[in-house]
Amino acid sequence: MKNVKIGLIGFGTIGAGVVKILAENADVIRQRLGATLEVGKIADLDITTDRGVQVPKGVLTTDADAVLDDPEIEIIIELIGGYEPARSFVLKALQNGKHVVTANKALLAKHGEEIFSAADEKGLGIGFEAAVGGAIPIIRSIREAFSANRICTIEGIVNGTANYILSKMSDENCDFQTALQEAQEKGFAEADPTFDIEGIDSAHKIAILTRLAYGAPTNLDEITVQGITNITPEDIECAREFGYRIKLLAISKFDGNSIDVRVHPAMIRMDHPMANVNGVLNAIRVCDDLMEENILIGHGAGALPTGAAVVGDVMEIVRNSLIGKGTRVPAQSFQKTTPISLKSMDEIEAEYFLRFRVKDVPGVLAKISGILGNHSISIESMIQRGRDDNGKGVPLVMMIHRSAEKNVQDALIEIDRLDVVCEKSNLIRVEN
Ligand code: HSE
């Protein structure tokens, strides 16, 4: 039976999960693969901290090149994250004729073109199931199961940390900081949680999915990204009263001409299946011309769910190599990619939830609704809360009918100039 040696670069949470899975599930892996997998070398800057897994003597090194240049190693797993030196390591691995598996969404979102081309040129496999949605097999689904389908929408909760925070704020009336700290302690959040809470991690993931779904490379800088740091317990409470929950959504829609891709908090109806995807769970909804709608739900982060996706990719590469193939399915799902223009936010239309903080005096509502009317915005329903007892104003929230984003943004600028408005107004888009 063939034994395949693997090199691991990055021995953090997921790396330890991979080592654990390879040890504890070695029997099922061998039975399904018809080969055995062995960790040949592991590189990390820290080789002294106990990761809670057994590593044979001589396997750990601080020198990534010792892994990349080892002639016995056939597959490199890159788990250090970030752009550099991850990019250089992956390119060197491919240059050295080694297949690559990575969980690095930032790297693929930014340098996907270069990395996929390098793998294609060499006829090598590149697995990245773990980069989006952890244990959810979304990459494999788009690349294989949905390969005859014309995808038109991908919409997902793809950041476990943000979902954990919003769920905790909703269910336990917990404040943002406490929820974030817990997510970090549990190892869901990135080292720098800014990427999670500001929507950047979700943008990386939707850029990768957009590439696979429509065969279109996506420039990260063109994606509108808004995180969850402005969401208040008041927003969550009002959303509930209107029958919605607030989720951080990554959205990518293709109308045949251009792609609307964005990340922002969105209100979704409580009876929508994704509204009840809570905690660290992720959900990804795919719509197309053949199956209409498919929602995949699962663990989006964590050592074992993400580690399982990594090991699954390793097994796919070994299966291909056992039948003499470098790759069988194009890494990017299409044989080649074609640029498609992205819609600007000014071109989109949606329903909106608007939150104002206003002085509790006669005529306020008339002023605000007048401005909305002047911008062709029609109010669907409205809540005004309490009395202005402390001079800080009262919350006034509205749901408005489908409107052009540009009109809404222009109206908010005008409304915020009114002397009866106490603080910058906020909007949350409604995705129905
Ligand atoms: N920080 C990420 C999340 C990990 O919270 O979803 C998985 O990419």
Coordinates of C-alpha atoms and ligand atoms in Angstrom, one line a residue:
M1 CA 0.0 0.0 0.0
K2 CA 1.4 3.4 -1.0
N3 CA 2.4 5.7 1.8
V4 CA 2.1 9.5 1.1
K5 CA 4.3 11.9 3.0
I6 CA 2.8 15.3 3.8
G7 CA 4.5 18.5 5.0
L8 CA 2.7 20.9 7.2
I9 CA 3.6 24.6 7.4
G10 CA 1.9 26.3 10.3
F11 CA 1.1 24.3 13.5
G12 CA -1.7 26.3 15.1
T13 CA -5.3 25.3 15.9
I14 CA -6.1 23.8 12.5
G15 CA -2.6 22.2 12.1
A16 CA -3.1 20.4 15.4
G17 CA -6.5 19.4 14.2
V18 CA -5.0 17.9 11.0
V19 CA -2.4 15.9 12.9
K20 CA -5.1 14.6 15.3
I21 CA -7.4 13.5 12.4
L22 CA -4.5 11.8 10.6
A23 CA -3.7 9.9 13.8
E24 CA -7.1 9.1 15.2
N25 CA -8.9 8.4 11.8
A26 CA -5.9 6.7 10.2
D27 CA -8.0 3.5 9.8
V28 CA -10.9 5.0 8.0
I29 CA -8.6 7.2 5.8
R30 CA -6.6 4.1 4.8
Q31 CA -9.8 2.0 4.1
R32 CA -11.3 4.8 1.9
L33 CA -8.1 5.9 0.2
G34 CA -6.2 2.6 -0.3
A35 CA -3.1 4.5 0.8
T36 CA -1.7 5.7 4.1
L37 CA -0.9 9.4 5.0
E38 CA 2.1 10.3 7.1
V39 CA 3.2 13.7 8.4
G40 CA 6.8 13.9 7.3
K41 CA 7.7 17.3 8.6
I42 CA 6.0 20.2 10.4
A43 CA 7.4 23.8 10.3
D44 CA 6.4 26.5 12.7
L45 CA 8.2 29.3 14.4
D46 CA 7.1 27.9 17.8
I47 CA 8.0 24.2 18.1
T48 CA 7.9 24.0 21.9
T49 CA 4.3 24.8 22.9
D50 CA 2.2 21.6 23.5
R51 CA -0.6 21.4 20.9
G52 CA -2.2 18.4 22.7
V53 CA -1.2 16.0 19.9
Q54 CA 1.6 13.5 19.5
V55 CA 4.3 14.4 17.0
P56 CA 7.1 11.9 16.3
K57 CA 10.6 13.0 17.1
G58 CA 12.4 14.9 14.4
V59 CA 9.2 15.9 12.6
L60 CA 9.1 19.5 14.0
T61 CA 11.3 22.2 12.5
T62 CA 11.4 26.0 12.5
D63 CA 12.7 26.0 8.9
A64 CA 9.9 26.0 6.3
D65 CA 12.4 25.3 3.5
A66 CA 13.2 22.0 5.2
V67 CA 9.6 21.0 4.4
L68 CA 9.4 22.6 1.0
D69 CA 12.7 21.1 -0.2
D70 CA 12.1 17.6 1.3
P71 CA 12.1 15.3 -1.8
E72 CA 10.0 12.7 0.0
I73 CA 7.1 15.1 0.7
E74 CA 4.5 15.1 -2.0
I75 CA 1.8 17.4 -0.6
I76 CA 2.3 20.7 1.3
I77 CA -0.4 21.9 3.7
E78 CA -0.1 25.6 4.2
L79 CA -1.8 26.8 7.4
I80 CA 0.0 29.9 8.4
G81 CA -2.6 32.3 7.0
G82 CA -2.1 35.9 5.7
Y83 CA -0.4 37.0 2.5
E84 CA 3.4 36.7 3.1
P85 CA 5.3 34.5 3.6
A86 CA 2.3 32.1 2.8
R87 CA 2.3 33.2 -0.9
S88 CA 6.1 32.5 -1.3
F89 CA 5.8 29.1 0.5
V90 CA 2.8 28.0 -1.7
L91 CA 4.6 29.2 -4.9
K92 CA 7.8 27.5 -3.9
A93 CA 5.9 24.2 -3.1
L94 CA 4.4 24.3 -6.6
Q95 CA 7.7 25.2 -8.2
N96 CA 9.2 22.1 -6.4
G97 CA 6.4 19.9 -7.9
K98 CA 4.4 19.5 -4.7
H99 CA 0.6 19.6 -4.5
V100 CA -0.8 22.2 -2.1
V101 CA -3.6 22.3 0.3
T102 CA -4.4 25.6 2.0
A103 CA -7.0 27.0 4.3
N104 CA -5.8 30.5 3.5
K105 CA -8.7 32.6 2.2
A106 CA -6.9 35.9 2.3
L107 CA -4.1 34.5 0.1
L108 CA -6.5 33.0 -2.5
A109 CA -8.7 36.0 -2.6
K110 CA -5.8 38.3 -3.3
H111 CA -3.3 36.2 -5.2
G112 CA -5.6 33.5 -6.5
E113 CA -4.8 34.2 -10.2
E114 CA -1.1 33.8 -9.6
I115 CA -1.4 30.7 -7.5
F116 CA -4.0 28.9 -9.6
S117 CA -2.0 29.6 -12.8
A118 CA 1.2 28.2 -11.1
A119 CA -0.7 25.0 -10.1
D120 CA -2.2 24.7 -13.6
E121 CA 1.1 25.2 -15.4
K122 CA 2.6 22.4 -13.3
G123 CA -0.4 20.2 -13.5
L124 CA -0.5 20.0 -9.7
G125 CA -3.5 19.9 -7.4
I126 CA -4.5 22.8 -5.2
G127 CA -7.1 22.1 -2.5
F128 CA -8.8 24.9 -0.6
E129 CA -12.0 23.5 0.8
A130 CA -11.1 24.7 4.3
A131 CA -10.7 28.3 3.1
V132 CA -14.5 28.9 2.9
G133 CA -17.1 27.6 5.3
G134 CA -14.9 25.3 7.3
A135 CA -16.5 21.9 7.2
I136 CA -19.2 22.9 4.6
P137 CA -18.2 21.3 1.3
I138 CA -19.0 24.4 -0.7
I139 CA -15.9 24.4 -2.9
R140 CA -16.4 20.8 -3.9
S141 CA -20.1 21.4 -4.4
I142 CA -19.5 24.3 -6.8
R143 CA -16.6 22.6 -8.6
E144 CA -18.3 19.2 -9.0
A145 CA -21.9 18.8 -7.9
F146 CA -23.1 22.1 -9.4
S147 CA -20.8 22.0 -12.4
A148 CA -23.7 22.0 -15.0
N149 CA -25.6 24.7 -13.3
R150 CA -25.7 28.4 -14.1
I151 CA -25.3 29.9 -10.7
C152 CA -26.9 33.3 -10.2
T153 CA -26.7 33.9 -6.4
I154 CA -24.4 32.9 -3.6
E155 CA -25.4 34.3 -0.2
G156 CA -23.9 33.2 3.0
I157 CA -23.1 33.5 6.7
V158 CA -19.4 32.7 6.2
N159 CA -17.8 34.1 9.3
G160 CA -18.3 32.1 12.5
T161 CA -17.0 34.8 14.8
A162 CA -19.3 37.5 13.5
N163 CA -22.2 35.0 13.6
Y164 CA -21.3 34.0 17.1
I165 CA -21.2 37.6 18.3
L166 CA -24.5 38.5 16.6
S167 CA -26.2 35.3 17.9
K168 CA -25.0 36.0 21.4
M169 CA -26.1 39.6 21.3
S170 CA -29.6 38.5 20.0
D171 CA -30.2 35.5 22.3
E172 CA -28.5 36.6 25.5
N173 CA -28.6 40.4 25.2
C174 CA -24.9 40.2 25.6
D175 CA -22.7 43.2 24.7
F176 CA -20.4 43.1 21.7
Q177 CA -17.1 43.0 23.6
T178 CA -18.1 40.1 25.8
A179 CA -19.2 38.1 22.8
L180 CA -16.0 38.9 20.9
Q181 CA -13.8 37.9 23.8
E182 CA -15.6 34.5 24.1
A183 CA -15.2 33.9 20.3
Q184 CA -11.5 34.6 20.6
E185 CA -11.1 32.3 23.7
K186 CA -12.8 29.5 21.8
G187 CA -10.3 29.9 18.9
F188 CA -12.9 30.9 16.2
A189 CA -11.6 34.5 15.6
E190 CA -8.6 35.3 13.5
A191 CA -5.5 36.4 15.4
D192 CA -6.5 39.9 14.5
P193 CA -10.3 39.9 15.0
T194 CA -10.7 43.0 12.9
F195 CA -10.9 40.8 9.8
D196 CA -13.9 38.9 11.4
I197 CA -15.9 41.8 12.7
E198 CA -15.2 44.3 9.9
G199 CA -16.3 41.8 7.3
I200 CA -12.9 41.4 5.6
D201 CA -12.7 37.7 6.2
S202 CA -16.2 37.3 4.7
A203 CA -15.0 39.4 1.7
H204 CA -12.1 37.1 1.1
K205 CA -14.5 34.1 1.1
I206 CA -17.1 35.6 -1.2
A207 CA -14.3 36.7 -3.6
I208 CA -13.2 33.0 -3.8
L209 CA -16.8 31.8 -4.2
T210 CA -17.5 34.4 -6.9
R211 CA -14.5 33.2 -8.9
L212 CA -15.7 29.6 -8.7
A213 CA -19.4 30.3 -9.3
Y214 CA -19.1 32.5 -12.4
G215 CA -15.5 31.9 -13.5
A216 CA -14.7 35.6 -12.7
P217 CA -11.7 36.8 -10.9
T218 CA -12.8 39.4 -8.3
N219 CA -10.8 42.4 -7.2
L220 CA -11.0 42.6 -3.5
D221 CA -10.8 46.3 -3.5
E222 CA -14.0 46.6 -5.5
I223 CA -16.1 44.7 -2.9
T224 CA -18.2 46.9 -0.6
V225 CA -17.5 45.7 2.9
Q226 CA -19.2 46.7 6.1
G227 CA -18.8 44.9 9.4
I228 CA -20.9 44.5 12.5
T229 CA -19.3 46.9 14.8
N230 CA -22.1 49.5 14.3
I231 CA -24.8 47.0 15.2
T232 CA -26.4 47.9 18.6
P233 CA -28.6 45.9 20.9
E234 CA -31.3 48.4 19.9
D235 CA -31.0 47.4 16.2
I236 CA -31.3 43.7 17.2
E237 CA -34.3 44.4 19.3
C238 CA -36.0 46.5 16.6
A239 CA -35.2 43.9 14.0
R240 CA -36.9 41.3 16.2
E241 CA -40.0 43.5 16.5
F242 CA -40.2 43.7 12.7
G243 CA -39.8 39.9 12.5
Y244 CA -36.2 39.8 11.4
R245 CA -32.8 38.7 12.6
I246 CA -29.5 40.5 11.8
K247 CA -26.8 38.5 10.2
L248 CA -23.5 39.4 8.5
L249 CA -24.1 38.3 4.9
A250 CA -21.6 37.8 2.1
I251 CA -23.6 38.3 -1.1
S252 CA -22.7 37.6 -4.8
K253 CA -25.3 37.9 -7.5
F254 CA -24.8 37.6 -11.2
D255 CA -27.5 38.9 -13.6
G256 CA -25.6 37.7 -16.8
N257 CA -23.9 41.1 -17.3
S258 CA -22.4 42.2 -14.0
I259 CA -21.9 40.9 -10.5
D260 CA -23.2 42.5 -7.4
V261 CA -20.8 41.4 -4.6
R262 CA -20.8 42.9 -1.1
V263 CA -20.5 42.1 2.6
H264 CA -22.7 43.8 5.2
P265 CA -25.0 43.2 8.0
A266 CA -28.5 42.3 6.7
M267 CA -31.9 41.6 8.1
I268 CA -33.4 38.3 7.2
R269 CA -36.9 37.2 8.0
M270 CA -37.1 35.0 11.1
D271 CA -38.6 32.1 9.2
H272 CA -35.8 32.0 6.7
P273 CA -33.6 28.9 7.2
M274 CA -30.5 31.1 7.5
A275 CA -32.0 33.2 10.3
N276 CA -31.7 30.2 12.6
V277 CA -28.1 29.4 11.7
N278 CA -26.6 30.6 15.0
G279 CA -23.3 30.6 16.9
V280 CA -20.2 29.6 15.0
L281 CA -22.3 27.8 12.3
N282 CA -22.0 29.0 8.7
A283 CA -24.6 28.7 6.0
I284 CA -24.3 29.2 2.3
R285 CA -27.2 29.5 -0.1
V286 CA -26.7 28.8 -3.8
C287 CA -29.3 29.6 -6.4
D288 CA -29.1 28.6 -10.1
D289 CA -31.2 27.7 -13.1
L290 CA -31.4 24.0 -12.3
M291 CA -32.0 23.3 -8.6
E292 CA -33.4 26.8 -7.7
E293 CA -32.0 26.9 -4.1
N294 CA -29.7 24.8 -2.0
I295 CA -28.6 25.8 1.5
L296 CA -25.6 24.1 3.0
I297 CA -25.1 24.5 6.8
G298 CA -22.2 23.4 9.0
H299 CA -19.3 24.4 11.2
G300 CA -17.4 27.2 9.7
A301 CA -14.4 27.2 12.0
G302 CA -12.6 25.1 14.6
A303 CA -9.8 22.6 14.6
L304 CA -11.6 19.4 13.7
P305 CA -14.2 20.8 11.2
T306 CA -11.6 22.8 9.3
G307 CA -9.0 20.1 9.8
A308 CA -11.4 17.6 8.2
A309 CA -11.8 19.8 5.1
V310 CA -8.0 19.9 4.8
V311 CA -7.6 16.2 5.1
G312 CA -10.4 15.6 2.6
D313 CA -8.5 17.8 0.1
V314 CA -5.3 15.8 0.8
M315 CA -7.3 12.6 0.1
E316 CA -8.6 14.0 -3.2
I317 CA -5.1 14.8 -4.4
V318 CA -3.9 11.3 -3.4
R319 CA -6.9 9.7 -5.2
N320 CA -6.0 11.7 -8.4
S321 CA -2.4 10.8 -8.1
L322 CA -3.2 7.1 -7.6
I323 CA -4.9 7.1 -11.0
G324 CA -2.0 9.0 -12.5
K325 CA -3.6 12.5 -12.6
G326 CA -2.3 15.7 -11.2
T327 CA -5.8 17.2 -11.2
R328 CA -9.1 16.1 -12.5
V329 CA -11.3 19.1 -11.8
P330 CA -10.1 22.6 -12.7
A331 CA -9.1 24.4 -9.5
Q332 CA -11.2 27.4 -10.3
S333 CA -14.1 25.3 -11.5
F334 CA -13.9 26.8 -15.0
Q335 CA -11.1 25.9 -17.5
K336 CA -10.3 29.6 -17.7
T337 CA -11.6 32.7 -16.0
T338 CA -13.1 35.8 -17.7
P339 CA -13.3 39.2 -16.0
I340 CA -16.8 40.4 -15.3
S341 CA -17.5 43.9 -14.1
L342 CA -18.7 44.5 -10.6
K343 CA -21.8 46.6 -9.9
S344 CA -21.3 49.7 -7.8
M345 CA -23.4 50.1 -4.7
D346 CA -25.2 53.0 -6.3
E347 CA -26.7 50.5 -8.8
I348 CA -28.4 48.2 -6.3
E349 CA -31.9 48.3 -4.9
A350 CA -33.1 46.8 -1.6
E351 CA -35.5 47.2 1.2
Y352 CA -33.9 49.0 4.2
F353 CA -34.2 49.3 7.9
L354 CA -33.3 52.9 9.0
R355 CA -32.3 53.9 12.5
F356 CA -32.4 57.6 13.6
R357 CA -31.8 59.1 17.0
V358 CA -33.9 62.3 17.1
K359 CA -35.1 65.0 19.5
D360 CA -38.5 64.2 20.8
V361 CA -40.2 67.4 19.5
P362 CA -43.2 68.1 17.3
G363 CA -42.6 67.9 13.5
V364 CA -39.6 65.6 13.5
L365 CA -41.3 62.8 11.7
A366 CA -42.7 65.3 9.1
K367 CA -39.2 66.5 8.4
I368 CA -37.7 63.1 8.0
S369 CA -40.5 61.6 6.0
G370 CA -40.5 64.7 3.8
I371 CA -36.8 64.1 2.9
L372 CA -37.4 60.4 2.3
G373 CA -40.4 61.3 0.0
N374 CA -38.3 63.8 -1.9
H375 CA -35.9 60.9 -2.7
S376 CA -38.8 58.6 -3.8
I377 CA -38.5 56.5 -0.7
S378 CA -41.7 55.1 0.7
I379 CA -42.1 54.1 4.4
E380 CA -43.5 50.6 5.1
S381 CA -43.6 50.7 8.9
M382 CA -42.2 52.6 11.8
I383 CA -41.5 52.4 15.6
Q384 CA -40.7 55.3 17.9
R385 CA -39.5 54.4 21.4
G386 CA -39.8 56.2 24.8
R387 CA -39.5 59.8 25.8
D388 CA -36.4 62.0 25.5
D389 CA -35.7 62.1 29.3
N390 CA -31.9 62.7 29.1
G391 CA -31.6 65.0 26.1
K392 CA -29.9 62.3 24.0
G393 CA -32.9 61.9 21.8
V394 CA -35.1 58.8 21.1
P395 CA -34.7 56.0 18.6
L396 CA -36.9 56.2 15.6
V397 CA -36.7 53.2 13.3
M398 CA -38.3 52.6 9.9
M399 CA -38.7 49.9 7.4
I400 CA -38.8 51.3 3.9
H401 CA -40.1 49.7 0.7
R402 CA -37.6 48.7 -2.1
S403 CA -35.6 51.7 -3.0
A404 CA -32.4 52.7 -4.9
E405 CA -29.4 52.6 -2.6
K406 CA -28.2 55.9 -4.0
N407 CA -31.5 57.6 -3.0
V408 CA -31.3 56.2 0.5
Q409 CA -27.7 57.3 1.0
D410 CA -28.5 60.8 -0.3
A411 CA -31.6 61.0 1.9
L412 CA -29.5 60.0 5.0
I413 CA -26.9 62.7 4.3
E414 CA -29.7 65.3 4.2
I415 CA -31.5 63.9 7.3
D416 CA -28.3 63.9 9.3
R417 CA -27.9 67.6 8.7
L418 CA -31.3 68.3 10.5
D419 CA -30.8 70.0 13.9
V420 CA -33.4 67.5 15.3
V421 CA -31.1 64.5 14.5
C422 CA -28.8 63.7 17.5
E423 CA -26.3 61.2 15.9
K424 CA -25.3 59.7 12.6
S425 CA -28.1 57.6 11.2
N426 CA -27.6 53.9 10.3
L427 CA -29.1 51.7 7.7
I428 CA -29.3 47.9 7.5
R429 CA -30.3 46.3 4.2
V430 CA -33.0 43.7 4.2
E431 CA -32.4 40.5 2.1
N432 CA -35.5 38.7 1.4
Ligands
HSE1 N1 -12.2 33.4 11.7 C1 -13.0 32.6 10.8 C2 -14.4 32.6 11.3 C3 -12.4 31.2 10.8 O1 -14.7 33.2 12.3 O2 -15.3 32.1 10.5 C4 -12.8 30.4 9.7 O3 -12.4 31.0 8.5

